[in-house]
XYZ file of C-alpha atoms in Angstrom:
538
model
C 0.000 0.000 0.000
C 1.398 3.389 -0.920
C 1.921 5.941 1.751
C 1.167 9.599 1.264
C 4.057 12.028 1.371
C 4.641 14.418 4.181
C 3.609 17.898 3.233
C 5.802 20.815 3.952
C 5.064 23.064 6.892
C 1.306 22.984 6.326
C 0.762 19.480 7.754
C 0.060 16.163 6.055
C -1.517 15.821 2.663
C -2.476 12.276 1.674
C -4.006 11.516 -1.665
C -7.495 10.267 -1.102
C -7.651 10.893 2.605
C -10.088 12.757 4.821
C -8.730 15.739 6.658
C -9.671 16.728 10.158
C -8.163 19.759 11.687
C -8.372 20.707 15.367
C -6.579 23.403 17.282
C -5.043 22.889 20.709
C -6.256 24.957 23.623
C -3.704 24.463 26.385
C -5.238 23.870 29.773
C -8.471 22.293 28.494
C -9.328 18.897 29.960
C -11.737 17.681 27.274
C -14.808 18.191 29.463
C -14.800 21.724 30.841
C -13.060 24.704 29.298
C -9.888 25.852 30.970
C -8.979 29.478 31.430
C -6.841 30.591 28.480
C -3.420 31.952 29.051
C -3.052 35.706 28.505
C -1.092 35.110 25.317
C -4.060 33.251 23.854
C -6.955 35.599 24.653
C -6.907 37.283 21.262
C -10.006 36.985 19.166
C -9.866 35.355 15.775
C -10.210 38.762 14.167
C -7.189 40.052 16.049
C -5.207 36.967 15.099
C -6.132 37.352 11.448
C -5.232 41.043 11.531
C -1.863 40.267 13.032
C -1.236 37.633 10.352
C -1.524 40.430 7.795
C 0.808 42.763 9.691
C 4.501 43.166 8.753
C 6.771 40.430 10.045
C 8.429 41.243 13.346
C 11.268 39.686 15.230
C 10.079 36.483 16.897
C 9.441 36.503 20.600
C 10.661 33.697 22.840
C 8.280 30.729 22.823
C 7.795 27.606 24.901
C 9.898 24.678 23.706
C 8.387 21.204 23.440
C 9.953 17.751 23.500
C 9.612 15.443 20.535
C 6.170 13.856 20.667
C 5.480 10.215 21.357
C 3.126 8.008 19.377
C -0.438 7.998 20.672
C -1.554 4.999 22.723
C -4.845 3.637 21.438
C -6.704 0.347 20.926
C -5.987 -0.841 18.341
C -2.544 0.748 18.178
C -1.835 3.075 15.267
C 0.400 1.586 12.594
C 2.699 4.557 12.033
C 3.432 7.862 13.758
C 5.893 10.549 12.697
C 6.949 12.513 15.761
C 7.209 16.300 15.873
C 7.784 19.082 18.391
C 4.769 21.016 19.520
C 2.059 21.270 22.154
C -0.338 18.836 20.530
C -4.057 19.465 20.841
C -6.700 19.446 23.520
C -10.374 20.198 22.977
C -11.615 23.396 24.512
C -15.363 23.560 24.916
C -16.829 26.683 23.373
C -13.622 27.578 21.526
C -13.332 24.825 18.926
C -15.703 23.631 16.253
C -16.007 20.579 14.037
C -16.341 21.500 10.369
C -16.667 19.252 7.339
C -15.622 19.689 3.726
C -18.243 17.258 2.472
C -21.833 16.980 3.647
C -21.531 13.180 3.611
C -19.335 13.534 6.700
C -22.019 15.244 8.760
C -22.688 12.116 10.869
C -19.006 11.694 11.706
C -18.707 15.397 12.470
C -21.726 15.543 14.766
C -20.661 12.393 16.612
C -17.154 13.695 17.279
C -18.425 17.129 18.295
C -20.763 15.574 20.828
C -18.090 13.294 22.246
C -15.503 16.069 22.644
C -18.101 18.698 23.597
C -17.318 20.921 20.646
C -19.624 22.905 18.399
C -20.623 21.265 15.128
C -20.445 23.950 12.428
C -21.195 21.920 9.303
C -19.615 22.911 6.006
C -17.351 25.835 6.774
C -13.754 26.935 6.513
C -11.716 25.828 9.508
C -10.345 28.376 11.926
C -8.178 28.276 14.977
C -9.307 25.563 17.322
C -11.451 23.779 14.751
C -11.671 20.151 13.659
C -11.937 19.732 9.912
C -13.151 16.577 8.191
C -12.751 16.306 4.427
C -12.705 13.643 1.715
C -9.906 13.402 -0.833
C -9.204 11.209 -3.837
C -7.428 8.408 -2.005
C -5.359 7.123 -4.892
C -3.113 4.273 -3.792
C -4.637 3.929 -0.330
C -6.971 1.399 1.204
C -10.613 2.384 1.695
C -10.296 2.258 5.491
C -6.969 4.064 5.779
C -6.628 7.542 7.219
C -4.066 10.168 8.127
C -4.272 12.272 11.286
C -1.968 15.286 11.554
C -1.496 17.497 14.613
C 0.407 20.666 13.747
C 0.192 24.348 14.606
C -2.440 23.660 17.223
C -4.622 21.830 14.737
C -5.544 18.248 13.936
C -6.180 17.052 10.408
C -7.613 13.637 9.548
C -7.542 12.482 5.934
C -8.979 9.286 4.389
C -10.189 8.039 1.015
C -13.682 7.209 2.305
C -16.070 8.003 5.107
C -15.027 4.899 7.064
C -11.456 6.178 7.222
C -12.665 9.511 8.564
C -14.613 7.697 11.234
C -11.585 5.640 12.266
C -9.523 8.798 12.472
C -12.085 10.309 14.824
C -11.917 7.147 16.973
C -8.173 7.600 17.289
C -8.597 11.245 18.218
C -11.264 10.397 20.772
C -9.026 7.813 22.458
C -6.021 10.149 22.410
C -7.980 12.797 24.262
C -9.646 10.371 26.650
C -6.389 8.631 27.488
C -3.776 11.387 27.686
C -5.918 14.501 27.457
C -3.867 15.581 24.448
C -3.504 14.475 20.853
C 0.269 14.433 20.337
C 2.011 16.560 17.750
C 2.940 14.745 14.554
C 1.382 12.591 11.876
C -0.460 9.268 12.204
C -0.787 7.117 9.108
C -3.011 4.176 9.841
C -4.805 1.326 8.107
C -6.150 -2.115 9.039
C -4.279 -5.316 8.321
C -7.514 -7.187 7.547
C -10.647 -6.001 5.734
C -13.070 -8.069 7.835
C -13.024 -7.486 11.595
C -16.063 -9.003 13.222
C -18.034 -9.850 16.327
C -20.673 -12.594 15.999
C -23.551 -12.813 18.471
C -25.885 -15.767 18.975
C -29.222 -14.096 19.701
C -31.182 -17.256 18.892
C -30.322 -19.329 21.968
C -30.347 -16.277 24.242
C -32.469 -13.171 23.786
C -30.407 -9.986 23.993
C -32.412 -6.795 24.139
C -31.976 -4.113 21.497
C -30.357 -1.615 23.875
C -27.670 -4.152 24.831
C -26.906 -4.849 21.177
C -26.695 -1.114 20.482
C -24.182 -0.708 23.324
C -22.030 -3.413 21.741
C -22.198 -1.590 18.407
C -20.841 1.563 20.031
C -18.082 -0.492 21.638
C -17.244 -2.203 18.348
C -17.113 1.117 16.507
C -14.599 2.575 18.921
C -12.419 -0.523 18.424
C -12.641 -0.183 14.612
C -14.547 -3.428 14.068
C -16.582 -3.358 10.867
C -18.909 -6.378 11.118
C -21.574 -7.583 13.550
C -22.883 -11.083 12.872
C -26.405 -11.917 14.112
C -27.199 -15.623 14.352
C -30.950 -15.268 14.940
C -32.360 -18.695 14.065
C -31.577 -21.992 15.772
C -33.156 -24.985 17.475
C -34.064 -22.991 20.564
C -35.701 -19.934 19.008
C -36.241 -17.633 16.043
C -35.630 -14.072 17.240
C -36.720 -11.558 14.578
C -40.332 -10.856 13.631
C -41.423 -12.457 10.353
C -44.208 -11.542 7.952
C -43.768 -14.611 5.740
C -43.768 -17.159 8.582
C -44.940 -15.580 11.844
C -45.669 -19.052 13.228
C -41.951 -19.725 13.786
C -41.141 -16.536 15.734
C -40.387 -16.912 19.450
C -42.155 -14.822 22.089
C -38.963 -12.979 23.001
C -37.750 -11.438 19.760
C -36.675 -8.228 18.079
C -39.259 -6.308 16.118
C -38.333 -5.155 12.652
C -38.383 -1.551 13.848
C -35.847 -2.480 16.531
C -33.713 -4.169 13.877
C -33.899 -1.063 11.681
C -32.687 1.091 14.579
C -29.827 -1.358 15.171
C -28.953 -1.206 11.476
C -29.027 2.593 11.464
C -26.708 2.810 14.468
C -24.377 0.212 12.955
C -24.222 2.137 9.677
C -23.272 5.305 11.562
C -20.299 3.361 12.987
C -19.448 1.856 9.569
C -20.385 -1.614 10.805
C -22.087 -4.055 8.473
C -24.625 -6.336 10.150
C -24.266 -9.875 8.781
C -27.435 -11.957 9.275
C -27.370 -15.730 9.495
C -30.256 -18.163 9.024
C -28.486 -21.472 9.544
C -29.677 -24.399 7.433
C -30.249 -27.285 6.847
C -29.312 -27.976 10.470
C -30.120 -25.763 13.466
C -33.716 -25.282 12.287
C -35.518 -26.549 15.389
C -37.610 -23.384 15.689
C -38.912 -23.916 12.145
C -39.491 -27.622 12.722
C -41.654 -26.997 15.810
C -44.130 -25.179 13.596
C -43.654 -27.615 10.684
C -42.909 -31.041 12.202
C -43.392 -32.867 8.891
C -40.119 -31.331 7.673
C -37.964 -33.016 10.327
C -35.310 -35.436 9.127
C -35.690 -39.041 10.297
C -33.125 -41.813 10.169
C -33.485 -45.384 8.884
C -35.335 -46.403 12.075
C -37.743 -43.478 11.854
C -36.123 -41.610 14.745
C -36.314 -37.810 14.464
C -32.991 -36.031 14.023
C -32.838 -32.910 16.247
C -32.716 -29.574 14.424
C -32.318 -31.010 10.915
C -34.805 -30.680 8.081
C -35.207 -33.334 5.426
C -33.480 -31.707 2.450
C -35.138 -34.117 0.066
C -38.472 -32.376 0.715
C -39.162 -29.344 -1.527
C -41.313 -27.784 1.203
C -38.260 -27.431 3.438
C -36.440 -25.467 0.747
C -39.505 -23.295 0.088
C -39.867 -22.170 3.710
C -36.151 -21.431 4.112
C -36.127 -19.489 0.841
C -39.151 -17.463 1.994
C -37.160 -16.428 5.052
C -33.966 -15.720 3.117
C -35.817 -13.396 0.748
C -37.665 -11.624 3.538
C -34.580 -10.843 5.575
C -32.335 -10.119 2.607
C -34.590 -7.108 2.072
C -34.479 -6.119 5.741
C -30.682 -6.270 6.017
C -29.030 -3.945 3.452
C -25.414 -4.977 4.099
C -23.279 -6.685 1.496
C -22.750 -9.950 3.448
C -24.983 -12.931 4.181
C -24.132 -16.021 6.237
C -25.750 -19.243 5.002
C -24.701 -21.381 7.979
C -24.572 -24.995 6.702
C -22.755 -26.415 9.742
C -23.475 -29.532 11.799
C -26.051 -31.164 9.542
C -26.634 -34.344 11.508
C -26.971 -36.556 8.440
C -23.305 -35.916 7.690
C -22.130 -36.270 11.274
C -22.344 -40.087 11.094
C -19.893 -42.570 9.629
C -22.206 -43.879 6.905
C -24.782 -41.276 5.821
C -26.239 -43.514 3.085
C -26.995 -46.328 5.521
C -28.255 -44.043 8.287
C -30.436 -41.873 6.036
C -31.606 -43.967 3.083
C -34.251 -41.411 2.051
C -31.525 -38.803 1.507
C -29.341 -41.342 -0.294
C -32.177 -42.169 -2.708
C -32.837 -38.480 -3.369
C -29.132 -37.911 -4.065
C -29.037 -40.722 -6.636
C -32.215 -39.439 -8.271
C -30.835 -35.924 -8.588
C -27.135 -36.562 -9.269
C -27.070 -40.018 -10.854
C -26.141 -43.457 -9.546
C -22.951 -42.136 -7.914
C -24.745 -39.299 -6.109
C -24.202 -39.227 -2.359
C -25.743 -37.482 0.652
C -22.811 -35.041 0.529
C -23.947 -33.988 -2.948
C -27.493 -33.431 -1.750
C -26.225 -31.206 1.090
C -23.888 -29.281 -1.221
C -26.775 -28.841 -3.648
C -28.846 -27.404 -0.790
C -26.072 -24.923 0.010
C -25.720 -23.871 -3.625
C -29.484 -23.479 -4.010
C -29.704 -21.242 -0.950
C -26.768 -19.236 -2.288
C -28.683 -18.818 -5.552
C -31.668 -17.496 -3.575
C -29.617 -14.798 -1.844
C -27.211 -13.904 -4.647
C -29.665 -11.624 -6.556
C -29.664 -9.351 -3.498
C -25.990 -8.641 -4.207
C -24.702 -10.258 -1.040
C -21.249 -11.675 -0.461
C -21.889 -15.185 0.849
C -20.365 -17.058 3.788
C -20.778 -20.598 5.147
C -19.199 -22.539 7.999
C -16.292 -24.754 7.010
C -18.100 -27.984 7.907
C -20.719 -27.085 5.300
C -18.145 -27.648 2.548
C -18.414 -31.416 2.234
C -15.795 -33.647 0.683
C -16.434 -37.040 -0.825
C -19.178 -36.099 -3.256
C -19.337 -35.117 -6.910
C -20.688 -31.598 -6.408
C -18.593 -28.566 -5.481
C -19.777 -25.648 -3.357
C -20.079 -22.409 -5.329
C -16.745 -20.630 -5.664
C -18.053 -17.285 -4.388
C -18.883 -18.628 -0.903
C -16.329 -17.580 1.719
C -15.231 -20.166 4.262
C -16.045 -19.201 7.851
C -13.565 -21.560 9.502
C -14.424 -22.362 13.115
C -13.316 -25.894 13.948
C -11.409 -28.943 12.841
C -13.184 -31.391 15.139
C -15.988 -32.572 12.857
C -16.107 -36.008 11.195
C -14.005 -35.805 8.055
C -12.461 -32.544 9.214
C -10.552 -30.671 6.538
C -7.423 -28.735 7.343
C -7.755 -25.027 6.517
C -4.891 -25.374 4.043
C -7.190 -27.521 1.874
C -9.512 -24.585 1.383
C -6.672 -22.150 0.835
C -4.914 -24.366 -1.703
C -8.243 -24.653 -3.470
C -8.151 -20.876 -3.915
C -10.947 -20.071 -1.470
C -11.044 -16.981 0.704
C -11.434 -17.585 4.414
C -12.420 -15.747 7.584
C -10.942 -16.963 10.873
C -13.373 -17.921 13.703
C -10.905 -20.293 15.413
C -12.874 -21.918 18.257
C -9.654 -22.496 20.170
C -9.267 -18.748 20.791
C -12.289 -16.820 19.539
C -15.312 -18.778 20.852
C -17.080 -17.537 23.978
C -19.546 -20.371 24.709
C -21.914 -19.748 27.620
C -21.686 -22.460 30.264
C -18.471 -23.844 28.736
C -19.928 -27.143 27.419
C -18.013 -29.679 25.308
C -14.615 -28.689 26.734
C -14.972 -25.044 25.692
C -13.346 -22.523 28.010
C -14.020 -18.814 28.116
C -11.284 -17.156 26.079
C -8.945 -14.734 27.754
C -7.860 -11.565 26.056
C -4.296 -12.293 27.102
C -4.174 -15.559 25.160
C -5.517 -13.880 22.022
C -3.163 -10.918 22.481
C -0.047 -12.993 22.999
C -0.627 -16.132 20.905
C -3.263 -15.750 18.207
C -2.915 -14.186 14.769
C -5.211 -14.438 11.713
C -2.860 -17.142 10.404
C -3.779 -19.376 13.376
C -6.973 -20.768 11.872
C -7.254 -24.202 13.473
C -5.840 -25.159 16.837
C -2.711 -23.258 17.807
C -0.442 -23.600 14.765
C -0.361 -20.963 12.018
C -0.634 -21.685 8.332
C 2.029 -20.403 5.965
C 2.263 -16.654 5.448
C 1.847 -17.248 1.715
C -1.899 -17.596 2.393
C -2.183 -14.297 4.235
C -4.008 -12.479 1.435
C -6.669 -15.210 1.278
C -7.400 -14.840 4.991
C -9.767 -11.886 4.913
C -9.941 -11.365 8.652
C -11.433 -12.851 11.764
C -14.400 -12.759 14.084
C -14.849 -13.164 17.815
C -18.033 -15.157 18.508
C -20.444 -15.470 21.435
C -22.462 -18.705 21.460
C -25.217 -19.186 24.025
C -25.397 -22.976 24.329
C -26.320 -22.762 28.032
C -28.129 -19.452 27.837
C -28.825 -19.029 31.550
C -25.165 -19.348 32.525
C -24.538 -15.617 32.238
C -26.598 -12.453 32.225
C -26.296 -9.886 29.467
C -24.140 -7.763 31.755
C -21.824 -10.685 32.498
C -21.425 -11.383 28.791
C -20.567 -7.738 28.135
C -17.927 -7.795 30.853
C -16.611 -11.199 29.822
C -15.988 -10.228 26.193
C -14.586 -6.774 26.926
C -10.870 -7.569 26.897
C -11.044 -10.442 24.374
C -12.702 -8.013 21.957
C -9.976 -5.443 22.544
C -7.276 -8.055 21.948
C -8.985 -9.300 18.791
C -9.259 -5.754 17.488
C -5.543 -5.227 18.033
C -4.547 -8.414 16.203
C -6.821 -7.768 13.203
C -5.692 -4.159 12.787
C -1.927 -4.422 13.263
C -0.055 -7.497 11.957
C 3.018 -6.835 14.075
C 3.792 -8.011 17.581
C 2.074 -5.671 20.066
C 4.415 -3.117 21.593
C 2.727 -3.158 25.004
C 2.807 -5.960 27.519
C -0.564 -7.488 28.322
C -0.597 -5.752 31.697
C -0.012 -2.361 30.059
C -2.630 -3.147 27.420
C -5.206 -3.776 30.166
C -4.295 -0.494 31.846
C -4.637 1.285 28.527
C -8.079 -0.246 27.980
C -9.185 1.030 31.370
C -8.034 4.505 30.336
C -9.216 4.942 26.751
C -12.424 2.862 26.715
């Protein structure tokens, strides 16, 4: 990625970046205005008049040490030090101005957080914060530059998301040290997908709690929130096409729209997941004829019979309904833990599926082909909505004739399933992959099946996006195919923790995950110092 050149004395100019400019008011604490020093009580008009006066011999001025890089979570990737006082917000003396009306949301948010006036589209003056969009040639869409010089801060980025991330850095600088240090920050994420996945099917989380997590995720520069809202236990979002499957505790569509609006203001894409053909117990309760049965006639928990067209019709109804509700560019198809493929001999255990596979795919057709066909058909249902598709790694079945569609990303979570495939298999096959490694990134309520609550320290010190399965990394040659990672909360034993306990439990693991997805290098701080920093800036 190209880096923008340092400008001359006027600050940093980065092609395609957004510029934010803020003046320093010494003595301000970020909450209440401090009394200005006598040398700084001039009005703007007086200052402008003096700037037009003949040059005079300089008067002695305060000297400043070379600045240090700001301490934020995640850490900034690059900082060029400089000498100067830095910047502190001064309530009533500084404004936030924007160069583009599309940045109004970012400007108003920052102004409210730093208790500054939002002035809209205007020329910046002393003490102001300026946000502006530039061309961004040669830079990533989430990169930004933040310059503090001459008692101003400038943030530049090629897109609105970069502006937002620059304001998050500025907010943490002020909250942590009270001052944004002099110099230039050039920053960008290592991975384009940085997610938090929440199982709201097994446990109902209220809308306000989810909105609080969105605010937390935004400040940590996450850009995805996964909502797993359908499972055996419940279906948690109101439905017009199939209201009979919706659980009593659920989110209304108006609540979802408010969640989506807040997420969009934080540049977070909400990724919905209706898992199928397994994990459909809530649908089966209302439609028991769809339940899969084995050779003895015993019902298979959570699994629909994928040989029945009615099962596909109901799932497609839901996919279409919610694809219109959720405007984001991603959709998760699930496809994990289909019980018919969690046995040693699927054909013997589920002869109805085996017969359907042979009828559809010829005499060599297998149950794996029928399941892969289901996945591809559901992908075809969602694809017209212009969604980028994801599925869990154990939904990509080997041993059959049919191949999963090439445009489906692998959401790799485990290597413990029957017939487990090493992540390198997917990577060598040319697939793109997102890391959900259950060894580090799974927070499973009640800790069943040998799961243990992850610690932020273990993620911070041991995990990287290359560590996809278990504890060993794959080769760095696959780094570009690994699009990012996601920390996941699963509510298998929903009553084990309250909402508040979950929020507290994931606090530091989320911070550690954010750090490792943003900066590919070894963290500069010790874990103990990282925890102290989190207590200061969050």
